[in-house]
Amino acid sequence: QVQLVESGGGSVQAGGSMNLSCAASKFNYRNSWMAWFRQAPGKEREWVASIMTNVFTYYADSVQGRFTISQDTAKNTVYLQMTSLKPEDTALYYCGAEAKGGTYDHTSTYNFWGKGTQATVSS
């Protein structure tokens, strides 16, 4: 059974940085999307960034230029490096893995999800 485990969340001040990790087990990353989404209290889950086989990467406009998604295929781990953090980046960050095809920025594309890691940015 595929398992995704996020880590690296915490609390930082605005302008700071944070690195998130998502370790995947029993998942074939080849030709599959892996992504980060986030959900703030009272809001819907929002797409952040996606990556496929460490080649194709896409970002939401709100994080473009500040966040970087990367992948260590040997460790089957996806990372999200977050810089210049803003209070509006505060959310529970989820890792998703796709195995059925679909658009990289849609929640419905992803079959598997982790439980999330909280990132809090204070002003």
Tab-separated table of C-alpha atoms in Angstrom, residues 9-71:
chain	number	residue	atom	x	y	z
A	9	GLY	CA	6.741	21.903	9.065
A	10	GLY	CA	7.013	24.426	11.860
A	11	SER	CA	6.783	28.104	12.651
A	12	VAL	CA	8.787	30.947	11.127
A	13	GLN	CA	8.537	34.694	10.825
A	14	ALA	CA	7.600	36.387	7.594
A	15	GLY	CA	10.518	36.481	5.191
A	16	GLY	CA	11.911	33.235	6.550
A	17	SER	CA	12.358	29.841	4.935
A	18	MET	CA	11.161	26.316	5.529
A	19	ASN	CA	11.850	22.989	3.856
A	20	LEU	CA	9.235	20.262	3.622
A	21	SER	CA	9.807	16.624	2.723
A	22	CYS	CA	7.490	13.886	1.513
A	23	ALA	CA	8.758	10.321	1.707
A	24	ALA	CA	6.871	7.882	-0.506
A	25	SER	CA	6.842	4.144	-0.063
A	26	LYS	CA	5.623	1.514	-2.532
A	27	PHE	CA	5.038	4.166	-5.169
A	28	ASN	CA	6.384	4.162	-8.722
A	29	TYR	CA	7.378	7.761	-9.331
A	30	ARG	CA	8.212	7.223	-13.011
A	31	ASN	CA	5.817	9.120	-15.284
A	32	SER	CA	3.676	10.013	-12.306
A	33	TRP	CA	2.934	13.384	-10.824
A	34	MET	CA	3.779	14.176	-7.260
A	35	ALA	CA	2.584	17.425	-5.809
A	36	TRP	CA	2.210	19.706	-2.863
A	37	PHE	CA	-1.140	21.156	-1.933
A	38	ARG	CA	-2.072	23.269	1.062
A	39	GLN	CA	-5.192	24.006	3.016
A	40	ALA	CA	-5.749	26.953	5.314
A	41	PRO	CA	-8.522	26.931	7.930
A	42	GLY	CA	-11.890	27.513	6.339
A	43	LYS	CA	-10.528	27.267	2.810
A	44	GLU	CA	-10.414	24.585	0.140
A	45	ARG	CA	-7.296	22.572	-0.577
A	46	GLU	CA	-5.113	24.615	-2.937
A	47	TRP	CA	-2.526	23.373	-5.413
A	48	VAL	CA	1.026	24.613	-4.778
A	49	ALA	CA	3.462	22.771	-7.061
A	50	SER	CA	3.897	19.552	-9.049
A	51	ILE	CA	6.799	17.513	-10.323
A	52	MET	CA	7.217	14.508	-12.623
A	53	THR	CA	10.361	12.368	-12.634
A	54	ASN	CA	12.438	15.353	-11.517
A	55	VAL	CA	12.064	16.887	-14.987
A	56	PHE	CA	8.751	18.686	-15.265
A	57	THR	CA	7.842	21.219	-12.596
A	58	TYR	CA	4.925	23.610	-12.303
A	59	TYR	CA	3.993	26.194	-9.691
A	60	ALA	CA	0.960	28.139	-8.625
A	61	ASP	CA	1.271	31.851	-9.376
A	62	SER	CA	1.135	32.630	-5.669
A	63	VAL	CA	4.383	30.746	-4.980
A	64	GLN	CA	6.249	31.097	-8.289
A	65	GLY	CA	9.743	32.396	-7.641
A	66	ARG	CA	9.565	31.696	-3.901
A	67	PHE	CA	9.021	27.931	-3.694
A	68	THR	CA	11.016	25.160	-5.334
A	69	ILE	CA	9.843	21.575	-5.737
A	70	SER	CA	12.431	18.858	-6.243
A	71	GLN	CA	12.693	15.103	-6.138
